[in-house]
Short mmCIF file of N, CA and C in Angstrom, two decimals:
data_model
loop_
_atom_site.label_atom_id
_atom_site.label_comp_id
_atom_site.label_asym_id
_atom_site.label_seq_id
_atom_site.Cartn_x
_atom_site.Cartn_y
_atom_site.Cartn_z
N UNK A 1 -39.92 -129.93 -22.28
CA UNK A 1 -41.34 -129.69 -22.11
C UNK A 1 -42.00 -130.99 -21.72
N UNK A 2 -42.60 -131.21 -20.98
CA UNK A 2 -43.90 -131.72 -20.49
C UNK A 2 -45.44 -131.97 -20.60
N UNK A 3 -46.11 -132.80 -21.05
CA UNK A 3 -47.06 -133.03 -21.15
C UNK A 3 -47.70 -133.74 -20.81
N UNK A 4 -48.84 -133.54 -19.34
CA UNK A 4 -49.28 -134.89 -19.04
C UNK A 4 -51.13 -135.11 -19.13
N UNK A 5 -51.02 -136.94 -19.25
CA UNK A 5 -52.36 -137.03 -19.66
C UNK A 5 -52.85 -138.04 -18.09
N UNK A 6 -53.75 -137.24 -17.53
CA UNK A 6 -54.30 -137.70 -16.53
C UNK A 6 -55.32 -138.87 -17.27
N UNK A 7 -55.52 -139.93 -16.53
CA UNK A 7 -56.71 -140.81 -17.11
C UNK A 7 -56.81 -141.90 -16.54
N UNK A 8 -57.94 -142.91 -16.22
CA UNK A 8 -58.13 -143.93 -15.37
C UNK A 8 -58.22 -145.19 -16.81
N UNK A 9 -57.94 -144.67 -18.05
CA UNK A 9 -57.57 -145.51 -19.12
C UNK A 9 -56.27 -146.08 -18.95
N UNK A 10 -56.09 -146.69 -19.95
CA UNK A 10 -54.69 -147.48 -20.09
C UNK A 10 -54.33 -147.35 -21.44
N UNK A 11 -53.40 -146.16 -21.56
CA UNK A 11 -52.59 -145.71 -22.70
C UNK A 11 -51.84 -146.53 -23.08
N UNK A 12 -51.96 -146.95 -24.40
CA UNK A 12 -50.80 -148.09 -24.90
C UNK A 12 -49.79 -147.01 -25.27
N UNK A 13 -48.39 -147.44 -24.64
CA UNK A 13 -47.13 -146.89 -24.50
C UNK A 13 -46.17 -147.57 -25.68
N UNK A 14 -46.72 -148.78 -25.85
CA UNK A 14 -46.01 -149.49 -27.40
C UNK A 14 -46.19 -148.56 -28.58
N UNK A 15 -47.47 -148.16 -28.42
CA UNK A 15 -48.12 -147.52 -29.96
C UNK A 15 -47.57 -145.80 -29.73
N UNK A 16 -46.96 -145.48 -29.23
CA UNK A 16 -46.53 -144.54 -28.27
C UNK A 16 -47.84 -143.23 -28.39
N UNK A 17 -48.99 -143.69 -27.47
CA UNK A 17 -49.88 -142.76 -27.16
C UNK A 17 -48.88 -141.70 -26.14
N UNK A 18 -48.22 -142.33 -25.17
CA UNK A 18 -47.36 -141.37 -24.07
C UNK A 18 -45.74 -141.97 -24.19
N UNK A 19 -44.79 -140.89 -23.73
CA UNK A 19 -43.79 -141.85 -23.39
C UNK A 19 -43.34 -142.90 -22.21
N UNK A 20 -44.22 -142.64 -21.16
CA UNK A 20 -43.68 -143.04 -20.21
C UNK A 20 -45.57 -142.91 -18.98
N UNK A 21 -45.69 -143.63 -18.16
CA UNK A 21 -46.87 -144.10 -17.51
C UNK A 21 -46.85 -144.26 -16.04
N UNK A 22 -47.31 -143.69 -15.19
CA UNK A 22 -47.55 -143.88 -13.70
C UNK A 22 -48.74 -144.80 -13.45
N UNK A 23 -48.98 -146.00 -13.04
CA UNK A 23 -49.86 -146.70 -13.54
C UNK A 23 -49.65 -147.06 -11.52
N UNK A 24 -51.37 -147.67 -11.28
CA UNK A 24 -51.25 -148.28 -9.90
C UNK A 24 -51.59 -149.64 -10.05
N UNK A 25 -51.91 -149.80 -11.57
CA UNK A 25 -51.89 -151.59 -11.85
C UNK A 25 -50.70 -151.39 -12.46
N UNK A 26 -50.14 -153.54 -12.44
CA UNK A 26 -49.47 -153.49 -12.88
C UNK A 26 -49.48 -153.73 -14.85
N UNK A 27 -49.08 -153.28 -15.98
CA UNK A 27 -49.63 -153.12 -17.05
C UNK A 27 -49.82 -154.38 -17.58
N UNK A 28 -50.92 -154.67 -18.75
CA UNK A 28 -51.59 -155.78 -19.08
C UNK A 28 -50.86 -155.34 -20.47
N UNK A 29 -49.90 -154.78 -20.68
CA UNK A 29 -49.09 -155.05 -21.92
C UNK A 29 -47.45 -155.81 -21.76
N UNK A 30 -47.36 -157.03 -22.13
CA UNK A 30 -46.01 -157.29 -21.91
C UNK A 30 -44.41 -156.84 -22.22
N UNK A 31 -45.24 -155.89 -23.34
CA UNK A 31 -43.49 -155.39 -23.91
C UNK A 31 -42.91 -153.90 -23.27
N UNK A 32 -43.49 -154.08 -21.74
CA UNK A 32 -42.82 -152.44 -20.93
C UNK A 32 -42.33 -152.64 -19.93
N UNK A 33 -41.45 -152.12 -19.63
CA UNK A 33 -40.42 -151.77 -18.93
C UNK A 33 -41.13 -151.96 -17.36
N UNK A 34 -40.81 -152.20 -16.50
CA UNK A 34 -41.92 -151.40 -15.23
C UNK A 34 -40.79 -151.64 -13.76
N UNK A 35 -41.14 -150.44 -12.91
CA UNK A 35 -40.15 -150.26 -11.88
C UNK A 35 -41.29 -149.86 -11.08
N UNK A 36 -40.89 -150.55 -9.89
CA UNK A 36 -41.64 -150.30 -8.75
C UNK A 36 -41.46 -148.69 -8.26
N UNK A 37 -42.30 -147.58 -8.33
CA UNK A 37 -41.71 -146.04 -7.51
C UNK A 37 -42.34 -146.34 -5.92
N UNK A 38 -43.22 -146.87 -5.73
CA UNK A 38 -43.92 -146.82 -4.43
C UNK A 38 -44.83 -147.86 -3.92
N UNK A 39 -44.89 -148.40 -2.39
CA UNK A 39 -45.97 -148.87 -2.43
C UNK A 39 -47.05 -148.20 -1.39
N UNK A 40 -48.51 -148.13 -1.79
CA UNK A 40 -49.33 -147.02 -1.47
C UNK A 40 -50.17 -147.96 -0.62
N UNK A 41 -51.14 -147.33 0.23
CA UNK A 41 -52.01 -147.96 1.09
C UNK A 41 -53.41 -146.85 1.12
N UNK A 42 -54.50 -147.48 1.27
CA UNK A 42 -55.70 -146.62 1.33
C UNK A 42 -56.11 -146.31 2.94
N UNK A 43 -56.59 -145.04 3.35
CA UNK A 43 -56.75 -144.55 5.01
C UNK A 43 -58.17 -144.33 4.64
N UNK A 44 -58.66 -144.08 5.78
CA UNK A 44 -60.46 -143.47 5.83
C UNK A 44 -59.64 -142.18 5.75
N UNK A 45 -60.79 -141.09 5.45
CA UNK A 45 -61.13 -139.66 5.48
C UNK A 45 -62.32 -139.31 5.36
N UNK A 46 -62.15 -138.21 5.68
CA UNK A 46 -63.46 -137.18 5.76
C UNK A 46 -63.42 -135.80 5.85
N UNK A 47 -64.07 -135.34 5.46
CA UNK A 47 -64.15 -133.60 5.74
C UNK A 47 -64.40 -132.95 6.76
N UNK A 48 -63.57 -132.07 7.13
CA UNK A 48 -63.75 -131.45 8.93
C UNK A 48 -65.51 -131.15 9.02
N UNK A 49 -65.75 -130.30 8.08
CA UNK A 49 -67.10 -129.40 8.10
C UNK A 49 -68.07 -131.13 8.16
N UNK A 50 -68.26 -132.00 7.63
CA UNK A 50 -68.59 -133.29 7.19
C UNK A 50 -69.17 -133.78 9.10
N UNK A 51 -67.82 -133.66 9.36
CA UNK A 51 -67.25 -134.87 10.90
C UNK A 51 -67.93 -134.08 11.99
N UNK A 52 -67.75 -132.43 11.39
CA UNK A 52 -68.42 -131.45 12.79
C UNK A 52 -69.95 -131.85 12.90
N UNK A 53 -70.59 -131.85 11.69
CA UNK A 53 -72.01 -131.94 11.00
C UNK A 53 -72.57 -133.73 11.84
N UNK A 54 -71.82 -134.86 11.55
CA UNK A 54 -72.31 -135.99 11.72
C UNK A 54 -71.65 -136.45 12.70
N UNK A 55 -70.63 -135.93 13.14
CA UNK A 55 -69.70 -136.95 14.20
C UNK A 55 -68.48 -137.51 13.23
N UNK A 56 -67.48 -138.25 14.97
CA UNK A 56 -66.61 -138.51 14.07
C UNK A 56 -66.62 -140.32 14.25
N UNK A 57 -66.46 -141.33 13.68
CA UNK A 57 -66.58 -142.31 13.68
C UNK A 57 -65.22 -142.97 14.82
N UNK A 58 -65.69 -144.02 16.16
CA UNK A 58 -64.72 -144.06 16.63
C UNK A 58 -63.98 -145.22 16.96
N UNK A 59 -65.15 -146.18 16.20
CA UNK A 59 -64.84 -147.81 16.22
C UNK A 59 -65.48 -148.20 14.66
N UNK A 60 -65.11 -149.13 13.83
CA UNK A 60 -65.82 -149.57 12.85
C UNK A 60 -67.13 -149.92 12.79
N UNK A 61 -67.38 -149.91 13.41
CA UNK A 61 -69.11 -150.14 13.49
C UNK A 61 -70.00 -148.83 13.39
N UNK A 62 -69.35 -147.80 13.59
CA UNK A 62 -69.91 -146.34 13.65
C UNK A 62 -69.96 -146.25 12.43
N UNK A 63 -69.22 -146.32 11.39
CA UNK A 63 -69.39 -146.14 10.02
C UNK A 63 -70.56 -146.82 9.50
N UNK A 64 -71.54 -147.42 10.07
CA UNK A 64 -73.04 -147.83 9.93
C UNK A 64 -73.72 -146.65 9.62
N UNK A 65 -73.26 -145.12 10.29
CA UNK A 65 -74.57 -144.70 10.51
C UNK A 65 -73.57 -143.25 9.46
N UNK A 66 -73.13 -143.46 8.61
CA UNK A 66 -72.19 -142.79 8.19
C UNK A 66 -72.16 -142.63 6.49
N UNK A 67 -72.65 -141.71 5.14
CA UNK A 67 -72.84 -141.66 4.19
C UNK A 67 -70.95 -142.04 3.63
N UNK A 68 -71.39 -143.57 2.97
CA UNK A 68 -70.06 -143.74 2.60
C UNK A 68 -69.36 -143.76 0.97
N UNK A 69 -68.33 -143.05 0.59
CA UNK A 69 -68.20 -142.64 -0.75
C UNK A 69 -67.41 -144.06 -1.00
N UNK A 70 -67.70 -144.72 -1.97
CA UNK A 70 -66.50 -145.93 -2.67
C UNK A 70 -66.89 -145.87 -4.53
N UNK A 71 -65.25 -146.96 -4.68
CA UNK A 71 -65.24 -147.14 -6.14
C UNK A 71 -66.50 -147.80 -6.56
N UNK A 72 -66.65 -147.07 -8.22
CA UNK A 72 -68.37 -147.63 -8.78
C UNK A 72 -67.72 -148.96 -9.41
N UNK A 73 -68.94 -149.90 -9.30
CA UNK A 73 -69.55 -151.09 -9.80
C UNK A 73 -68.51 -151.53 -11.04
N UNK A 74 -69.10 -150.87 -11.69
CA UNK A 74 -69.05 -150.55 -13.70
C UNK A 74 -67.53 -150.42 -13.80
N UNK A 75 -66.64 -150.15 -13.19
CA UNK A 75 -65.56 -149.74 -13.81
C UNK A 75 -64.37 -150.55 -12.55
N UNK A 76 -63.62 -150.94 -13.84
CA UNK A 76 -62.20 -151.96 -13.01
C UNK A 76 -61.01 -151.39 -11.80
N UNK A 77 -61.63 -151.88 -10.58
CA UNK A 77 -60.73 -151.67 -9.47
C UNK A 77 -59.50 -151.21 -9.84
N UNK A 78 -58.72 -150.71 -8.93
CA UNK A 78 -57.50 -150.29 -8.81
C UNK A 78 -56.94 -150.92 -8.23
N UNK A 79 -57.29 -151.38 -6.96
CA UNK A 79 -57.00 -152.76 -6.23
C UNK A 79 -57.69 -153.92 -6.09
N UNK A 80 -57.64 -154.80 -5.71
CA UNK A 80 -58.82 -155.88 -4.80
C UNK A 80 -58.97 -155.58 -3.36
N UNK A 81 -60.35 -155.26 -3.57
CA UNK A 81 -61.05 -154.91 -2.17
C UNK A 81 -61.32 -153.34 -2.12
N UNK A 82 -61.07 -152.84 -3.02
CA UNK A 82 -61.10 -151.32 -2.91
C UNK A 82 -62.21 -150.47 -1.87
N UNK A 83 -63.40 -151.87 -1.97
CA UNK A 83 -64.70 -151.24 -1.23
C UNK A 83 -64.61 -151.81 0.04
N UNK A 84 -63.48 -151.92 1.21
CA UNK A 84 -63.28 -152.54 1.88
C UNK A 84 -64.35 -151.84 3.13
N UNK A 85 -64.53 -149.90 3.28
CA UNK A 85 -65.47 -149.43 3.83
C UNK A 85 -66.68 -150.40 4.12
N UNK A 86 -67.36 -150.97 3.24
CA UNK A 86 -68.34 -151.68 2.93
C UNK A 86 -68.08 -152.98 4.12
N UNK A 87 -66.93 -153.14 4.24
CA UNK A 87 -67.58 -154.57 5.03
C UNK A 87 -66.73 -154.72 6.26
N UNK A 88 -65.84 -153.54 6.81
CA UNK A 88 -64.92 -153.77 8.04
C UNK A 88 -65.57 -153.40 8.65
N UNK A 89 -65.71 -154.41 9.91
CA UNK A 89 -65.77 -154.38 11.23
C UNK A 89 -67.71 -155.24 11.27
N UNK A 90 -67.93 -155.67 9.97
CA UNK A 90 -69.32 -156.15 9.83
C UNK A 90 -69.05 -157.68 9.93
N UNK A 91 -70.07 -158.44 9.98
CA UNK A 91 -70.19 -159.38 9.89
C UNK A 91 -69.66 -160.00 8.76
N UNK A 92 -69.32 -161.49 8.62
CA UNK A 92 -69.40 -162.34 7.52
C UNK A 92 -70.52 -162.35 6.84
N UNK A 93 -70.06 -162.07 5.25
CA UNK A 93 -71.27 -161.71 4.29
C UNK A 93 -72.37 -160.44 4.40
N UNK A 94 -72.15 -159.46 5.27
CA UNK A 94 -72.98 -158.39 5.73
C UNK A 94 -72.07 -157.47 4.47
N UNK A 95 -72.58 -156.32 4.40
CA UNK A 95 -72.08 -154.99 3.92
C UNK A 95 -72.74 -153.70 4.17
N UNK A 96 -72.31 -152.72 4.10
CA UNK A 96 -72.92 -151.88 4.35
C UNK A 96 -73.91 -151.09 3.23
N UNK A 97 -74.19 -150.06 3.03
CA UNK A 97 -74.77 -149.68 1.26
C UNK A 97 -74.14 -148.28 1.68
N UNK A 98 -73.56 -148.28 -0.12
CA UNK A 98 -72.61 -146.88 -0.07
C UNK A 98 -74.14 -146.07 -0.69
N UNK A 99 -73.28 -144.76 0.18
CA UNK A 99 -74.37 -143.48 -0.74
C UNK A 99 -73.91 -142.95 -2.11
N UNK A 100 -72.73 -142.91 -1.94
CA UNK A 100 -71.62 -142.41 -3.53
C UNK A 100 -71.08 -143.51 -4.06
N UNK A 101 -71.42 -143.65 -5.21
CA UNK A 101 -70.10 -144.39 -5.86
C UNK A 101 -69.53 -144.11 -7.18
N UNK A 102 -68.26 -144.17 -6.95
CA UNK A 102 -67.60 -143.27 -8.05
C UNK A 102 -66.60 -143.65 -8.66
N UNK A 103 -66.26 -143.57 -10.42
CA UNK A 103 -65.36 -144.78 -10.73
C UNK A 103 -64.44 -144.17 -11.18
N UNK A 104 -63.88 -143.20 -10.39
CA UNK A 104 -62.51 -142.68 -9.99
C UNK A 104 -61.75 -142.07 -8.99
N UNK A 105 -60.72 -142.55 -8.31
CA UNK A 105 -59.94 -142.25 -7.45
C UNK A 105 -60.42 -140.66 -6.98
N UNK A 106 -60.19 -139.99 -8.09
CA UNK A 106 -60.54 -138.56 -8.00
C UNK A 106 -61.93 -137.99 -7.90
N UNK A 107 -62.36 -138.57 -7.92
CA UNK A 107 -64.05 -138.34 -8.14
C UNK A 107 -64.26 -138.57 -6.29
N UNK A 108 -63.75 -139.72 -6.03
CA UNK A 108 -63.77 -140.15 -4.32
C UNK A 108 -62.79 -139.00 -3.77
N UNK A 109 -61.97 -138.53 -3.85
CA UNK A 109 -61.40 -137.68 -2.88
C UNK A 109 -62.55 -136.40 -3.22
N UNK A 110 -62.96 -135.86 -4.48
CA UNK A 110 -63.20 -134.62 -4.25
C UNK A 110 -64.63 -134.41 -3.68
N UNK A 111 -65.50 -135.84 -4.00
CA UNK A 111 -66.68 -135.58 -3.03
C UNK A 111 -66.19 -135.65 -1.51
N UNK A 112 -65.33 -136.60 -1.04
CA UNK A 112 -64.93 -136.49 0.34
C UNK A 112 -64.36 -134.91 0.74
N UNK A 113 -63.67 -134.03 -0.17
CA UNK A 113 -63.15 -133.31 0.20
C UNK A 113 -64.30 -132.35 0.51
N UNK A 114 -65.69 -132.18 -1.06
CA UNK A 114 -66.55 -131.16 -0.61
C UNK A 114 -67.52 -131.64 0.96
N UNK A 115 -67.33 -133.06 1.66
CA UNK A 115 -68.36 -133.04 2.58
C UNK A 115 -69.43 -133.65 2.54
N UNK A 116 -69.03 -134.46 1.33
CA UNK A 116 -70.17 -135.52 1.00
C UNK A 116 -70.68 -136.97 2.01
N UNK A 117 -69.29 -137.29 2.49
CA UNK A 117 -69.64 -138.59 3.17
C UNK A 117 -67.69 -138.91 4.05
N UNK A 118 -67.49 -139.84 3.86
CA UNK A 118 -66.43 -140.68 4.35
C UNK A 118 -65.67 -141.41 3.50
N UNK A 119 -64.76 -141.41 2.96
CA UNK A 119 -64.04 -142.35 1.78
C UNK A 119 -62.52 -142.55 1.99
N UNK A 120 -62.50 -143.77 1.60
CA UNK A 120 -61.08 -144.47 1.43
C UNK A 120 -60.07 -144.07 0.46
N UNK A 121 -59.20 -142.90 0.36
CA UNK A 121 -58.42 -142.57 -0.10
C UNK A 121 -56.40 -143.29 0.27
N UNK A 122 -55.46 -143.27 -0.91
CA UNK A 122 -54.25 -143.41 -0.78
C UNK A 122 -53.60 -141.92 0.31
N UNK A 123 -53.14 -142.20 0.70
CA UNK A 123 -52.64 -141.26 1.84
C UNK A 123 -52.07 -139.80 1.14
N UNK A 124 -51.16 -139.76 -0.04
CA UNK A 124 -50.55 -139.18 -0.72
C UNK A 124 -51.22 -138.21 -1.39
N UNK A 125 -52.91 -138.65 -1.50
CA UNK A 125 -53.52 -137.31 -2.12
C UNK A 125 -54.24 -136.48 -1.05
N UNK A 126 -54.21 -137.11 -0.02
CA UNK A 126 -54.30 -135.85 0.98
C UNK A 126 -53.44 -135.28 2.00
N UNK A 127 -52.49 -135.24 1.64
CA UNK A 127 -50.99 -134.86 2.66
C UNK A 127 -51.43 -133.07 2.44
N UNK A 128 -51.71 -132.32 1.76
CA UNK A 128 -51.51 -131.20 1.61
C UNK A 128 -52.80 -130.55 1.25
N UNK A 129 -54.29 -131.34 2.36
CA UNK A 129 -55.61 -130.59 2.43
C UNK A 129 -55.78 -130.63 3.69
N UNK A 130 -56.00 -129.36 4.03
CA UNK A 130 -56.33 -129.25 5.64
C UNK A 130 -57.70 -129.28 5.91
N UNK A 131 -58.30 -129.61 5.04
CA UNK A 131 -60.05 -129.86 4.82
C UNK A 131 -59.85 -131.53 5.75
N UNK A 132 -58.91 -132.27 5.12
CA UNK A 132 -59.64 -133.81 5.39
C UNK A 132 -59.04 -133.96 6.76
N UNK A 133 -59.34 -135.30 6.88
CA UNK A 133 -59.05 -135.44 8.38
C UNK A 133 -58.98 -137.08 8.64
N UNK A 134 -57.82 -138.00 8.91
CA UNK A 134 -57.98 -139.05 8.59
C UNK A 134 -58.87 -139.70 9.79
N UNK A 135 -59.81 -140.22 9.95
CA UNK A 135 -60.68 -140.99 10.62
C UNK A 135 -60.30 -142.76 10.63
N UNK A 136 -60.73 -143.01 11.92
CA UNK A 136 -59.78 -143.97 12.32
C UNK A 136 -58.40 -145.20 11.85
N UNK A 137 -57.77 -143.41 12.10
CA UNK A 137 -56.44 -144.26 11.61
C UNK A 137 -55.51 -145.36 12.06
N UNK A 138 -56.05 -146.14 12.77
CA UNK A 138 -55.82 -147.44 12.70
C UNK A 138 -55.91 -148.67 12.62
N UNK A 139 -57.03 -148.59 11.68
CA UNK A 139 -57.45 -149.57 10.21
C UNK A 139 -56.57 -148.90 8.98
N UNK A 140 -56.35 -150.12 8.41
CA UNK A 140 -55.59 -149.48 7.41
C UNK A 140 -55.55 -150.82 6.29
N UNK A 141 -56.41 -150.20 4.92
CA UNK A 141 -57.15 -150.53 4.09
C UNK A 141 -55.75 -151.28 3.36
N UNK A 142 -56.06 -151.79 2.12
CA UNK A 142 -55.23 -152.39 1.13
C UNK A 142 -54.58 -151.36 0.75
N UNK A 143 -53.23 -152.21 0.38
CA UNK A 143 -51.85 -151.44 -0.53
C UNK A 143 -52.24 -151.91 -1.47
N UNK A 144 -51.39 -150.73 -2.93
CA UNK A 144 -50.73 -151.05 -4.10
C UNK A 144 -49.70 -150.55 -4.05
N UNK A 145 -49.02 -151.09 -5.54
CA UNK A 145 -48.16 -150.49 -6.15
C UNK A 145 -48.07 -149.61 -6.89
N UNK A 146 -46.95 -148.88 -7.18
CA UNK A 146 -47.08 -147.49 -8.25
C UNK A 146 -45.74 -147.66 -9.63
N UNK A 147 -46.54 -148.08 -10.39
CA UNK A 147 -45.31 -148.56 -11.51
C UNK A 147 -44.99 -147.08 -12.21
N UNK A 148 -43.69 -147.12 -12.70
CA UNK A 148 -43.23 -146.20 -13.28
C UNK A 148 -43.21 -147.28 -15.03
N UNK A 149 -43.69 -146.88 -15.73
CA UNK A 149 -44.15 -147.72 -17.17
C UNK A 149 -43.35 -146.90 -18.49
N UNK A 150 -42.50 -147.92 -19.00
CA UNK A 150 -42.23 -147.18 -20.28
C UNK A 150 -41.78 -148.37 -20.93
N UNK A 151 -41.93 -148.00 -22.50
CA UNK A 151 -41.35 -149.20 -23.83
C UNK A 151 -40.23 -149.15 -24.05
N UNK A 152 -39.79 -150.39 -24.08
CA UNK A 152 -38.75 -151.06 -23.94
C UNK A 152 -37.24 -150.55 -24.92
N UNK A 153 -37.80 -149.41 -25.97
CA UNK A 153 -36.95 -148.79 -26.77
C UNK A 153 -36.88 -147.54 -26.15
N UNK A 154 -37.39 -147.51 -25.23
CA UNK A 154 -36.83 -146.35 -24.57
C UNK A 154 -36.02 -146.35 -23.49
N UNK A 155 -35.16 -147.42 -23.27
CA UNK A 155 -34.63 -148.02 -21.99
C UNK A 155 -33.64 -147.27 -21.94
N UNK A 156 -32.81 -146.30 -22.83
CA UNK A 156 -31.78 -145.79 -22.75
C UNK A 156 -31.77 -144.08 -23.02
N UNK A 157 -32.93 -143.64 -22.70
CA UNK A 157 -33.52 -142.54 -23.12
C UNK A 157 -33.22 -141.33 -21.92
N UNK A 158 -32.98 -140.65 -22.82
CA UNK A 158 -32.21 -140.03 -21.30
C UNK A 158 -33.16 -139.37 -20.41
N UNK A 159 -34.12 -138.69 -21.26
CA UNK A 159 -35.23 -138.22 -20.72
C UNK A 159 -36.29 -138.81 -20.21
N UNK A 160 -36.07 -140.06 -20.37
CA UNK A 160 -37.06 -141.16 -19.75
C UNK A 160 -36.13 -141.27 -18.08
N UNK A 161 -34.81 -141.38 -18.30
CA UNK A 161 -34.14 -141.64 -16.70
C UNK A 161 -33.82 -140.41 -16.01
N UNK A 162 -33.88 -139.19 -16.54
CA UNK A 162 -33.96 -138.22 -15.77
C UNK A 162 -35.63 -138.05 -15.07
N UNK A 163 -36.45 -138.42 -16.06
CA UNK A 163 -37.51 -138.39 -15.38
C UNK A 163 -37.99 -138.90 -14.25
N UNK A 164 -37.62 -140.30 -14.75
CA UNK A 164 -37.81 -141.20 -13.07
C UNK A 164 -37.25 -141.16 -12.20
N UNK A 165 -35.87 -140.20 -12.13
CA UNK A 165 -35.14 -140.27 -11.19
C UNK A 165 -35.86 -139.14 -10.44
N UNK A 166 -36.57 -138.20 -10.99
CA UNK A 166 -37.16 -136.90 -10.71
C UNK A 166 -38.10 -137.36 -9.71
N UNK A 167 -38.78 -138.10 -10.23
CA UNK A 167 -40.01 -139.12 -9.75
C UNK A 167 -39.63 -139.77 -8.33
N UNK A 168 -38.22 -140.23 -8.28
CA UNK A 168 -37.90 -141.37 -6.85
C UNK A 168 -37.61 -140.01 -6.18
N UNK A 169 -36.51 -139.22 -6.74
CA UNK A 169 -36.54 -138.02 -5.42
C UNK A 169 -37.66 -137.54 -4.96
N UNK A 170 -38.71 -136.68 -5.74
CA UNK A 170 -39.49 -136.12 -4.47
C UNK A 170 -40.34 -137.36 -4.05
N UNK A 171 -40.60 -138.64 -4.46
CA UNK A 171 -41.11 -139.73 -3.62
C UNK A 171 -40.42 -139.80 -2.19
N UNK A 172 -39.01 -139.92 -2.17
CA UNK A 172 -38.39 -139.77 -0.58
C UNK A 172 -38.60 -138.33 -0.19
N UNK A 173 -38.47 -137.17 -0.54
CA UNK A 173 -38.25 -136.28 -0.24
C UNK A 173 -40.00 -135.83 0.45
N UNK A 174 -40.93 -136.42 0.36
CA UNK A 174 -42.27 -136.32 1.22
C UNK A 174 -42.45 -137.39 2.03
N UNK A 175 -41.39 -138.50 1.60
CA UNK A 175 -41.81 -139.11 2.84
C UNK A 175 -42.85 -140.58 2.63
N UNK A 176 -42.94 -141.06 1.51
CA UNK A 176 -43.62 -141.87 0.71
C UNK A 176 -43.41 -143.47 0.17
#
């Protein structure tokens, strides 16, 4: 059986809140395990109904005139630079002003998905919406990494290495 806890927290895995952690930082606890599963990169998107409504953006500078969704203020990046929307293709020290901002990954895809604006999503959460539509895909925002996280007494766990192995297959098996 299976149980998973979605969250933009950081479950301590020592104290065993979970057994095991998909994390896109790398963990600020020293006593875990950590294996690289992937490394991820952020694309523009947007919503078809969105792009029909405003246009579609066809140089970086078009995204001027363009309602843009990014990570909120208040709450700790996922990467550095996450709000990179904000300042490609602008001047030194210019930015743009977002209309959304939202201090979760998920919060940014699903306003992008209902049609809200334009946002910088990891490629992987929109492989399988025919709503989005990647907009100029050739800028191409900051990578991370995708740690596979577990405590160190669990290094021999069988269900901890069947898991991750579960984890690297369908990672190749889409293409990732």
């Amino acid at each position: 059986s299976l149980s998973l806890i979605l969250t933009d927290s950081e479950l301590d895995l020592a104290m065993r809140e979970a057994d095991v952690g998909i994390r896109m930082m790398p963990p600020h606890q020293p006593d875990l395990i950590q294996r690289r599963l992937m490394t991820l990169r952020y694309h523009i998107f947007a919503g078809v109904e969105y792009l029909e409504q405003r246009g579609t953006p066809m140089r970086p500078q078009d995204l001027d005139g363009h309602n843009l969704i990014v990570y909120g203020e208040d709450a700790e990046a996922p990467v550095a630079n996450v709000n990179w929307l904000l300042t490609v293709g602008m001047p030194p020290r210019k930015q743009r002003r977002a209309t959304l901002r939202v201090n979760s990954i998920y919060g940014i895809y699903r306003a992008v998905q209902s049609g809200l604006g334009v946002g910088a999503l990891p490629h992987y959460m929109t492989i399988s919406d025919p709503n989005l539509v990647e907009v100029l895909p050739k800028l191409r925002g900051p990578t991370f990494d995708a740690h596979f996280i577990y405590p160190e007494e669990l290094r021999n766990s069988k269900r901890v290495i069947v898991f991750r192995d579960f984890l690297r297959r369908k990672i190749l098996e889409a293409g990732l």
